Short mmCIF file of C-alpha atoms in Angstrom, two decimals:
data_model
loop_
_atom_site.label_atom_id
_atom_site.label_comp_id
_atom_site.label_asym_id
_atom_site.label_seq_id
_atom_site.Cartn_x
_atom_site.Cartn_y
_atom_site.Cartn_z
CA MET A 7 18.00 6.61 19.08
CA ILE A 8 16.13 3.98 17.04
CA ALA A 9 18.13 1.66 14.82
CA ILE A 10 16.26 0.84 11.60
CA ILE A 11 17.86 -2.33 10.35
CA ASP A 12 19.05 -1.86 6.80
CA TYR A 13 19.46 -5.24 5.13
CA GLY A 14 18.21 -4.38 1.65
CA ALA A 15 14.60 -5.57 1.90
CA GLY A 16 12.88 -2.74 3.69
CA ASN A 17 10.22 -0.15 3.05
CA ILE A 18 12.62 2.28 4.68
CA PHE A 19 11.61 5.55 3.00
CA SER A 20 8.09 5.58 4.39
CA VAL A 21 9.24 4.50 7.83
CA GLN A 22 11.84 7.28 7.91
CA ASN A 23 9.29 9.88 6.76
CA ALA A 24 6.85 8.80 9.48
CA LEU A 25 9.53 8.91 12.18
CA ASP A 26 10.61 12.37 10.96
CA SER A 27 7.06 13.62 11.27
CA ILE A 28 6.87 12.59 14.95
CA ASN A 29 10.38 13.96 15.59
CA ALA A 30 11.83 10.60 16.51
CA GLU A 31 15.59 10.11 16.21
CA TYR A 32 16.71 7.16 14.16
CA ILE A 33 19.61 5.81 12.20
CA LEU A 34 19.51 3.47 9.24
CA THR A 35 22.17 0.87 9.94
CA ASN A 36 23.62 -2.59 9.40
CA ASP A 37 26.34 -2.09 12.01
CA GLU A 38 25.91 -4.39 15.00
CA ASN A 39 27.64 -1.99 17.38
CA ILE A 40 25.16 0.75 16.52
CA ILE A 41 22.30 -1.72 16.93
CA ARG A 42 23.68 -2.65 20.39
CA LYS A 43 23.95 1.00 21.40
CA SER A 44 20.47 1.93 20.13
CA ASP A 45 17.51 2.37 22.48
CA GLY A 46 15.01 0.64 20.22
CA ILE A 47 14.98 -1.30 16.96
CA ILE A 48 12.74 -1.39 13.89
CA LEU A 49 12.90 -4.28 11.44
CA PRO A 50 11.18 -3.29 8.18
CA GLY A 51 10.51 -5.69 5.34
CA VAL A 52 8.68 -6.10 2.06
CA GLY A 53 8.73 -8.81 -0.58
CA ALA A 54 9.14 -12.54 -0.08
CA PHE A 55 9.94 -14.20 3.27
CA LYS A 56 12.78 -16.41 2.05
CA ALA A 57 14.51 -13.65 0.07
CA ALA A 58 14.37 -11.31 3.08
CA MET A 59 15.54 -14.01 5.55
CA ASP A 60 18.40 -14.86 3.18
CA LYS A 61 19.44 -11.21 3.12
CA LEU A 62 19.18 -10.92 6.88
CA ASN A 63 21.18 -14.12 7.39
CA SER A 64 23.92 -13.03 5.03
CA SER A 65 24.08 -9.62 6.73
CA GLY A 66 25.30 -11.49 9.82
CA LEU A 67 22.89 -9.48 11.97
CA VAL A 68 20.67 -12.33 13.19
CA PRO A 69 22.63 -13.02 16.43
CA VAL A 70 22.63 -9.36 17.45
CA ILE A 71 18.90 -9.08 16.63
CA LEU A 72 18.07 -12.12 18.77
CA GLU A 73 20.18 -10.77 21.63
CA GLN A 74 18.91 -7.16 21.49
CA ALA A 75 15.22 -8.01 21.00
CA LYS A 76 15.23 -9.32 24.55
CA GLN A 77 16.67 -6.08 25.95
CA LYS A 78 14.94 -3.14 24.26
CA PRO A 79 11.75 -2.32 22.36
CA PHE A 80 11.78 -4.05 18.99
CA LEU A 81 9.20 -3.57 16.23
CA GLY A 82 8.92 -5.67 13.10
CA ILE A 83 6.73 -4.20 10.35
CA CYS A 84 4.83 -6.23 7.73
CA LEU A 85 7.29 -8.87 6.52
CA GLY A 86 9.46 -7.77 9.46
CA MET A 87 6.59 -8.92 11.70
CA GLN A 88 6.25 -12.25 9.91
CA MET A 89 9.99 -12.87 10.29
CA LEU A 90 9.60 -12.79 14.10
CA PHE A 91 7.87 -16.19 13.93
CA GLU A 92 9.47 -19.64 13.82
CA LYS A 93 8.89 -20.38 10.16
CA SER A 94 7.04 -19.56 6.98
CA TYR A 95 5.64 -21.73 4.21
CA GLU A 96 5.97 -19.06 1.50
CA PHE A 97 7.68 -20.79 -1.49
CA GLY A 98 8.61 -23.81 0.65
CA GLU A 99 9.43 -23.99 4.34
CA CYS A 100 11.85 -21.35 5.61
CA LYS A 101 13.11 -20.69 9.13
CA GLY A 102 12.33 -17.32 10.74
CA LEU A 103 13.83 -15.55 13.75
CA GLY A 104 11.77 -17.58 16.23
CA LEU A 105 11.23 -14.68 18.63
CA LEU A 106 7.51 -15.51 18.70
CA LYS A 107 5.79 -18.89 18.63
CA GLY A 108 3.85 -19.50 15.45
CA TYR A 109 4.23 -19.74 11.70
CA VAL A 110 3.34 -17.89 8.52
CA ASP A 111 1.26 -19.26 5.66
CA LEU A 112 -0.90 -18.18 2.73
CA ILE A 113 -4.26 -16.43 3.18
CA GLU A 114 -6.26 -19.13 1.52
CA GLU A 115 -9.97 -18.70 2.04
CA LYS A 116 -12.05 -19.33 -1.03
CA ASP A 117 -13.18 -16.36 -3.14
CA LEU A 118 -11.07 -13.93 -1.15
CA ILE A 119 -9.15 -11.24 -2.99
CA VAL A 120 -5.43 -11.73 -2.36
CA PRO A 121 -3.33 -9.75 -1.45
CA HIS A 122 -5.29 -8.44 1.51
CA MET A 123 -4.80 -4.84 0.45
CA GLY A 124 -6.35 -1.75 1.98
CA TRP A 125 -7.75 -0.40 5.23
CA ASN A 126 -9.11 -2.86 7.75
CA LYS A 127 -10.50 -2.41 11.23
CA LEU A 128 -8.38 -3.34 14.23
CA GLU A 129 -10.00 -5.49 16.90
CA ILE A 130 -8.00 -5.23 20.10
CA SER A 131 -7.77 -8.50 22.03
CA GLN A 132 -5.22 -7.48 24.69
CA ASN A 133 -4.18 -4.01 25.75
CA CYS A 134 -0.59 -3.01 25.22
CA ARG A 135 1.52 0.12 25.22
CA LEU A 136 1.55 0.43 21.42
CA LEU A 137 -2.24 0.47 21.24
CA ASP A 138 -2.71 3.21 23.87
CA ASN A 139 -5.09 6.03 22.88
CA ILE A 140 -5.70 4.96 19.31
CA GLY A 141 -9.47 4.96 19.75
CA GLU A 142 -11.87 2.07 19.30
CA ASN A 143 -11.45 -0.10 16.22
CA PRO A 144 -9.39 2.28 14.09
CA TYR A 145 -8.62 1.41 10.49
CA VAL A 146 -5.03 0.64 9.51
CA TYR A 147 -3.46 -0.12 6.13
CA PHE A 148 -2.55 -3.69 5.18
CA VAL A 149 -0.91 -5.25 2.15
CA HIS A 150 0.08 -8.90 2.37
CA SER A 151 -0.74 -12.33 0.94
CA TYR A 152 0.56 -14.42 3.86
CA LYS A 153 -0.48 -14.18 7.49
CA ALA A 154 0.66 -15.38 10.90
CA PHE A 155 -0.84 -18.38 12.64
CA CYS A 156 -0.21 -17.97 16.35
CA ASP A 157 -1.66 -18.61 19.82
CA ASP A 158 -3.87 -16.07 21.57
CA ASP A 159 -1.20 -15.22 24.13
CA VAL A 160 0.95 -13.39 21.54
CA LEU A 161 -2.06 -11.83 19.78
CA TYR A 162 -2.84 -8.23 20.77
CA ALA A 163 -4.92 -7.06 17.82
CA TYR A 164 -6.42 -8.70 14.73
CA CYS A 165 -8.72 -7.89 11.86
CA GLU A 166 -11.31 -9.88 9.98
CA TYR A 167 -10.54 -10.96 6.45
CA GLY A 168 -12.22 -14.26 5.65
CA SER A 169 -11.07 -15.32 9.09
CA SER A 170 -9.03 -13.65 11.79
CA VAL A 171 -5.78 -12.04 10.61
CA PRO A 172 -3.15 -11.29 13.31
CA ALA A 173 -2.40 -7.56 13.11
CA LEU A 174 -0.34 -6.77 16.21
CA VAL A 175 1.63 -9.45 18.03
CA SER A 176 4.00 -9.31 20.99
CA ASP A 177 5.88 -11.49 23.45
CA GLY A 178 4.45 -9.28 26.21
CA LYS A 179 7.87 -7.78 26.82
CA PHE A 180 9.94 -6.00 24.19
CA VAL A 181 9.13 -7.75 20.93
CA PHE A 182 6.29 -6.32 18.79
CA GLY A 183 5.20 -7.05 15.27
CA ALA A 184 2.71 -5.12 13.13
CA GLN A 185 1.32 -6.86 10.04
CA PHE A 186 -0.13 -3.53 8.91
CA HIS A 187 1.97 -0.51 7.93
CA PRO A 188 1.84 2.05 10.76
CA GLU A 189 3.85 4.41 8.56
CA LYS A 190 1.02 4.37 6.01
CA SER A 191 -1.94 4.24 8.37
CA GLY A 192 -2.61 7.96 8.76
CA ASN A 193 -2.90 9.43 12.25
CA THR A 194 -3.61 6.05 13.84
CA GLY A 195 -0.34 4.70 12.51
CA LEU A 196 1.61 7.74 13.62
CA LYS A 197 0.10 7.37 17.12
CA ILE A 198 1.20 3.73 17.26
CA LEU A 199 4.71 4.73 16.21
CA SER A 200 4.85 7.52 18.77
CA ASN A 201 3.66 5.07 21.45
CA PHE A 202 6.61 2.89 20.45
CA VAL A 203 8.94 5.89 20.69
CA ASP A 204 7.49 6.78 24.12
CA MET A 205 7.97 3.22 25.27
CA ILE A 206 11.60 3.41 24.22
CA GLY A 207 11.97 6.55 26.34
CA GLU A 208 10.42 4.80 29.33
CA CYS A 209 12.72 1.77 28.97
CA LYS A 210 15.96 3.74 28.76
CA MET L 29 -13.88 -6.08 7.33
CA LEU L 30 -11.75 -4.64 4.59
CA ALA L 31 -13.00 -1.19 3.57
CA LYS L 32 -13.51 -0.18 -0.05
CA ARG L 33 -11.12 2.57 -1.07
CA ILE L 34 -11.79 5.98 -2.65
CA ILE L 35 -8.79 7.23 -4.59
CA PRO L 36 -8.36 10.72 -6.06
CA CYS L 37 -5.94 10.93 -8.98
CA LEU L 38 -3.83 14.01 -9.69
CA ASP L 39 -2.41 14.64 -13.15
CA VAL L 40 0.88 16.48 -12.89
CA ARG L 41 2.80 18.30 -15.63
CA ASN L 42 6.13 19.99 -14.95
CA GLY L 43 5.53 19.71 -11.23
CA LYS L 44 2.08 21.37 -11.28
CA VAL L 45 -1.42 19.90 -11.11
CA VAL L 46 -2.74 20.08 -14.66
CA LYS L 47 -6.24 21.38 -14.10
CA GLY L 48 -5.78 22.90 -10.69
CA VAL L 49 -8.10 22.03 -7.86
CA ASN L 50 -10.86 24.13 -6.35
CA PHE L 51 -11.24 23.23 -2.71
CA GLU L 52 -13.89 24.84 -0.59
CA GLY L 53 -12.72 28.35 0.21
CA VAL L 54 -9.47 27.84 -1.68
CA LYS L 55 -9.32 28.62 -5.37
CA ASP L 56 -7.24 26.77 -7.90
CA ILE L 57 -4.38 25.17 -6.04
CA GLY L 58 -1.75 24.21 -8.56
CA ASP L 59 0.62 22.74 -6.01
CA PRO L 60 0.24 18.97 -6.04
CA VAL L 61 1.69 18.61 -2.54
CA GLN L 62 -0.99 20.87 -1.11
CA CYS L 63 -3.70 19.12 -3.16
CA ALA L 64 -2.57 15.78 -1.82
CA TYR L 65 -2.67 17.16 1.68
CA GLU L 66 -6.23 18.47 1.19
CA TYR L 67 -7.41 15.13 -0.22
CA ASN L 68 -5.81 13.44 2.75
CA LEU L 69 -7.83 15.67 5.10
CA GLN L 70 -10.98 14.72 3.18
CA GLY L 71 -10.29 11.07 3.95
CA ALA L 72 -8.71 9.82 0.72
CA ASP L 73 -7.67 6.19 1.26
CA GLU L 74 -4.81 6.42 -1.18
CA LEU L 75 -3.48 8.97 -3.66
CA VAL L 76 -2.42 8.57 -7.26
CA PHE L 77 0.01 10.94 -8.95
CA TYR L 78 0.18 10.64 -12.67
CA ASP L 79 3.05 12.30 -14.50
CA ILE L 80 2.10 13.57 -17.93
CA THR L 81 5.38 15.40 -18.45
CA ALA L 82 7.34 14.53 -21.55
CA SER L 83 10.61 16.26 -20.71
CA HIS L 84 13.49 15.08 -18.57
CA GLU L 85 13.39 18.24 -16.41
CA GLY L 86 9.69 17.76 -15.79
CA ARG L 87 10.40 14.25 -14.60
CA GLY L 88 12.79 15.59 -11.96
CA LEU L 89 10.21 18.10 -10.79
CA PHE L 90 7.65 15.31 -10.61
CA LEU L 91 9.81 13.14 -8.37
CA ASP L 92 10.38 16.17 -6.11
CA VAL L 93 6.61 16.45 -5.77
CA VAL L 94 6.37 12.77 -4.83
CA GLU L 95 9.14 13.19 -2.28
CA GLN L 96 7.56 16.26 -0.66
CA THR L 97 4.16 14.57 -0.52
CA ALA L 98 5.53 11.40 1.05
CA LYS L 99 6.93 13.52 3.86
CA LYS L 100 3.54 15.05 4.65
CA VAL L 101 0.90 12.48 3.82
CA PHE L 102 0.85 9.09 5.53
CA VAL L 103 -1.48 7.12 3.32
CA PRO L 104 -0.38 4.94 0.40
CA LEU L 105 0.93 6.85 -2.56
CA CYS L 106 0.79 5.35 -6.05
CA VAL L 107 2.82 6.97 -8.78
CA GLY L 108 2.59 6.44 -12.52
CA GLY L 109 3.48 7.90 -15.88
CA GLY L 110 6.73 7.48 -17.73
CA VAL L 111 7.89 4.37 -15.86
CA SER L 112 9.40 1.89 -18.29
CA SER L 113 12.29 0.17 -16.54
CA VAL L 114 13.38 -1.42 -13.28
CA GLU L 115 15.56 1.64 -12.76
CA ASP L 116 12.50 3.91 -13.08
CA PHE L 117 10.77 1.78 -10.44
CA ARG L 118 13.76 2.19 -8.14
CA LYS L 119 13.84 5.98 -8.55
CA THR L 120 10.11 6.30 -7.98
CA LEU L 121 10.15 4.12 -4.86
CA ARG L 122 13.19 6.02 -3.57
CA ALA L 123 11.20 9.24 -3.85
CA GLY L 124 8.73 7.72 -1.39
CA ALA L 125 6.08 6.10 -3.60
CA ASP L 126 4.53 2.95 -2.14
CA LYS L 127 3.24 1.66 -5.44
CA VAL L 128 4.27 2.23 -9.03
CA SER L 129 1.77 2.07 -11.85
CA ILE L 130 2.77 0.96 -15.34
CA ASN L 131 0.53 0.83 -18.37
CA SER L 132 1.84 0.99 -21.97
CA SER L 133 5.32 -0.12 -20.87
CA ALA L 134 3.84 -3.30 -19.37
CA VAL L 135 2.03 -4.15 -22.60
CA LYS L 136 5.15 -3.52 -24.68
CA ASN L 137 7.40 -5.37 -22.24
CA PRO L 138 5.45 -7.72 -19.92
CA GLN L 139 8.73 -8.95 -18.44
CA LEU L 140 8.90 -5.59 -16.60
CA ILE L 141 5.98 -6.77 -14.41
CA SER L 142 7.84 -9.97 -13.49
CA ASP L 143 11.15 -8.20 -12.89
CA ALA L 144 9.69 -5.43 -10.74
CA ALA L 145 7.62 -7.90 -8.70
CA ALA L 146 10.68 -10.09 -8.08
CA ILE L 147 12.90 -7.18 -7.06
CA PHE L 148 10.54 -4.84 -5.19
CA GLY L 149 7.62 -7.12 -4.31
CA SER L 150 4.19 -7.54 -5.85
CA GLN L 151 2.68 -5.06 -3.38
CA CYS L 152 4.17 -2.13 -5.28
CA VAL L 153 3.41 -3.24 -8.84
CA VAL L 154 0.14 -1.80 -10.15
CA VAL L 155 -0.74 -2.43 -13.77
CA GLY L 156 -2.97 0.23 -15.28
CA ILE L 157 -5.03 -0.89 -18.26
CA ASP L 158 -7.00 1.15 -20.80
CA ALA L 159 -9.58 -1.03 -22.51
CA LYS L 160 -12.49 -0.65 -24.90
CA ARG L 161 -15.29 -2.79 -26.31
CA ASP L 162 -14.22 -4.62 -29.47
CA GLY L 163 -17.73 -4.68 -30.98
CA MET L 164 -17.86 -8.48 -30.79
CA GLY L 165 -18.81 -8.87 -27.14
CA GLY L 166 -15.27 -8.65 -25.80
CA PHE L 167 -12.79 -5.96 -24.80
CA THR L 168 -9.35 -5.08 -26.13
CA VAL L 169 -6.35 -3.37 -24.60
CA TYR L 170 -5.17 0.04 -25.77
CA ILE L 171 -1.90 1.85 -25.10
CA ASN L 172 -0.48 5.34 -25.50
CA GLY L 173 -3.26 7.01 -23.57
CA GLY L 174 -5.97 5.01 -25.29
CA ARG L 175 -4.87 5.90 -28.82
CA LEU L 176 -3.44 2.61 -30.03
CA ASP L 177 -5.43 -0.64 -30.18
CA MET L 178 -3.12 -3.54 -29.34
CA LYS L 179 -5.74 -6.09 -30.51
CA ARG L 180 -5.06 -7.86 -27.26
CA ASP L 181 -7.94 -9.51 -25.39
CA LEU L 182 -8.50 -7.80 -22.03
CA VAL L 183 -9.30 -10.95 -20.05
CA GLU L 184 -6.23 -12.75 -21.35
CA TRP L 185 -4.10 -9.73 -20.52
CA VAL L 186 -5.32 -9.40 -16.92
CA LYS L 187 -4.62 -13.08 -16.36
CA GLU L 188 -1.08 -12.62 -17.62
CA VAL L 189 -0.65 -9.51 -15.49
CA GLU L 190 -1.65 -11.50 -12.41
CA ARG L 191 0.48 -14.50 -13.32
CA ARG L 192 3.53 -12.27 -13.72
CA GLY L 193 3.13 -11.01 -10.17
CA ALA L 194 1.29 -7.68 -10.29
CA GLY L 195 -0.27 -6.81 -6.94
CA GLU L 196 -3.19 -4.82 -8.28
CA ILE L 197 -4.95 -3.76 -11.49
CA CYS L 198 -6.31 -0.31 -12.23
CA LEU L 199 -8.88 -0.71 -14.99
CA ASN L 200 -9.83 2.33 -17.02
CA SER L 201 -12.67 1.96 -19.47
CA ILE L 202 -12.22 4.13 -22.55
CA ASP L 203 -15.90 3.60 -23.31
CA THR L 204 -17.04 5.31 -20.11
CA ASP L 205 -14.07 7.63 -19.43
CA GLY L 206 -15.12 11.27 -19.75
CA VAL L 207 -18.76 10.35 -20.37
CA ARG L 208 -19.58 10.75 -16.66
CA GLY L 209 -22.38 8.21 -16.81
CA GLY L 210 -20.92 5.87 -14.20
CA PHE L 211 -18.18 3.25 -14.07
CA ASP L 212 -18.10 0.44 -16.62
CA ILE L 213 -19.81 -2.28 -14.58
CA GLU L 214 -19.74 -4.84 -17.38
CA MET L 215 -16.03 -4.46 -18.10
CA LEU L 216 -15.16 -4.46 -14.40
CA ASN L 217 -17.07 -7.68 -13.80
CA ALA L 218 -15.30 -9.33 -16.72
CA VAL L 219 -11.96 -8.49 -15.08
CA VAL L 220 -12.83 -9.05 -11.42
CA SER L 221 -14.13 -12.54 -12.19
CA SER L 222 -10.91 -13.44 -14.04
CA VAL L 223 -8.32 -12.56 -11.36
CA ARG L 224 -7.82 -12.84 -7.60
CA ILE L 225 -5.85 -9.61 -7.16
CA PRO L 226 -7.60 -6.32 -6.26
CA VAL L 227 -9.09 -4.26 -9.09
CA ILE L 228 -9.48 -0.46 -9.01
CA ALA L 229 -12.35 0.98 -11.05
CA SER L 230 -11.44 4.02 -13.13
CA GLY L 231 -13.21 6.10 -15.75
CA GLY L 232 -16.79 7.29 -15.80
CA ALA L 233 -17.61 8.69 -12.38
CA GLY L 234 -19.96 11.65 -12.89
CA LYS L 235 -22.14 11.80 -9.82
CA LEU L 236 -22.29 10.80 -6.18
CA SER L 237 -24.26 7.59 -6.62
CA ASP L 238 -21.81 6.18 -9.19
CA PHE L 239 -19.46 5.15 -6.39
CA ALA L 240 -21.94 3.19 -4.25
CA ASP L 241 -23.23 1.73 -7.50
CA VAL L 242 -19.87 0.31 -8.61
CA PHE L 243 -19.30 -1.27 -5.20
CA LYS L 244 -22.78 -2.82 -5.18
CA LYS L 245 -22.62 -4.18 -8.71
CA THR L 246 -18.99 -5.34 -8.86
CA ASN L 247 -16.46 -6.76 -6.44
CA CYS L 248 -13.88 -4.10 -7.23
CA SER L 249 -11.71 -3.02 -4.29
CA ALA L 250 -11.46 0.69 -4.97
CA ALA L 251 -12.81 3.48 -7.14
CA LEU L 252 -10.67 6.19 -8.67
CA ALA L 253 -11.67 9.59 -9.99
CA ALA L 254 -9.81 12.66 -11.15
CA SER L 255 -11.82 15.56 -12.59
CA LEU L 256 -14.82 15.06 -10.32
CA PHE L 257 -12.61 15.80 -7.34
CA HIS L 258 -10.39 18.30 -9.23
CA PHE L 259 -13.24 20.64 -9.91
CA GLY L 260 -14.58 20.34 -6.39
CA GLU L 261 -17.92 19.00 -7.63
CA LEU L 262 -17.66 16.30 -5.02
CA THR L 263 -15.37 15.86 -2.05
CA VAL L 264 -13.90 12.55 -1.03
CA SER L 265 -15.80 12.78 2.26
CA GLN L 266 -19.15 13.25 0.47
CA VAL L 267 -18.47 10.16 -1.62
CA LYS L 268 -17.51 8.11 1.43
CA ASP L 269 -20.57 9.27 3.39
CA ASP L 270 -22.84 8.27 0.53
CA CYS L 271 -21.20 4.84 0.27
CA ARG L 272 -21.60 4.35 4.04
CA LYS L 273 -25.30 5.21 3.76
CA ASN L 274 -25.55 2.48 1.18
CA GLY L 275 -24.06 -0.07 3.55
CA ILE L 276 -20.60 -0.12 2.01
CA GLU L 277 -17.67 -0.46 4.39
CA MET L 278 -15.56 2.71 4.37
CA ARG L 279 -12.67 3.86 6.53
#
């Protein structure tokens, strides 16, 4: 059973539809006992970093997230991915979950259309379970104005937009973050989600 | 590199596609969910549903269509027509839309753009604009399906739309809409050069080369068409193949 963390800042409908279509079991929850008992966790998120972190902090779920992300597969999507990092500079400095080393800041190249919105090609820099059998350089759907700045060791896939944009990050263990929306990335996205579900099965 | 998007638009009335769609081997599908599914198979990068229902019951049917589509099609879904409040945004997003498009209601109440962006995020706020040449070298904004001239300068309006937090603009040229002589390159360039957010070209597509043309001559992010795809004159995959041949990045 996957726990989708419900803290009021998520793109939960699309994520639920995508999980339904691959027959994955999930529960939308803000109950820390359910999160502890789950086999895997998804942290969705849209909107502004600070607003979402504020909601997550006031939900009281941060300690259980930090504890459980070290024990079972954990996937942050879009803003949920950005929140895995130490901090963001969106509307002033704001502390993140700190599960991955790095920070989040504006996409600022000159003459670039922002938000980075649409389908961009994944360049895989390290193999990982989530990227199994997705083909070479598939397109996935992005929509964001801020991006992660991180070291190569946590970077598993990126795309080119002005410069390199981290697309899939991981601590190499249980923590994963997708800047793109797997739930909106057609068959490629569904494959990535079902890889995550398979990984959960293998880790049980 | 970021691919340019090809977006089919479906007009829906009382839960049915208005003109019906003729897909190869399948005649006149009136079911919007099935149409959306077919477009998805053709490689549509995003889908737009536009509700032209006036009645309350029709609105309910429309949201059912959105909900059923979102369960079957995993590409971004933009929904417009009849959205005039934050509550309408909420209902539409709850049905599974990823983006909500507002047009006349944004002109009448620009605060709606700011409110929706603050509550739901800029990524889901698309402002649709109908504009026309003013005869003096500029363009003005129209509302109510292009019937009412608001005497509002287009360039000023798009700047305000961006400042208020819209994530994207869908620009429909009344001058080229229905003429089928190609997208309005001049109007698009006036808008694209005034904002940083993505602009979708709408209105005027009549033949295959119009798509590659708009991407070569403007920096718009996507091109939208309705009747061309409705009547099966062109498929989304034909359009994308032609763009690729012309060196344009496509998914």
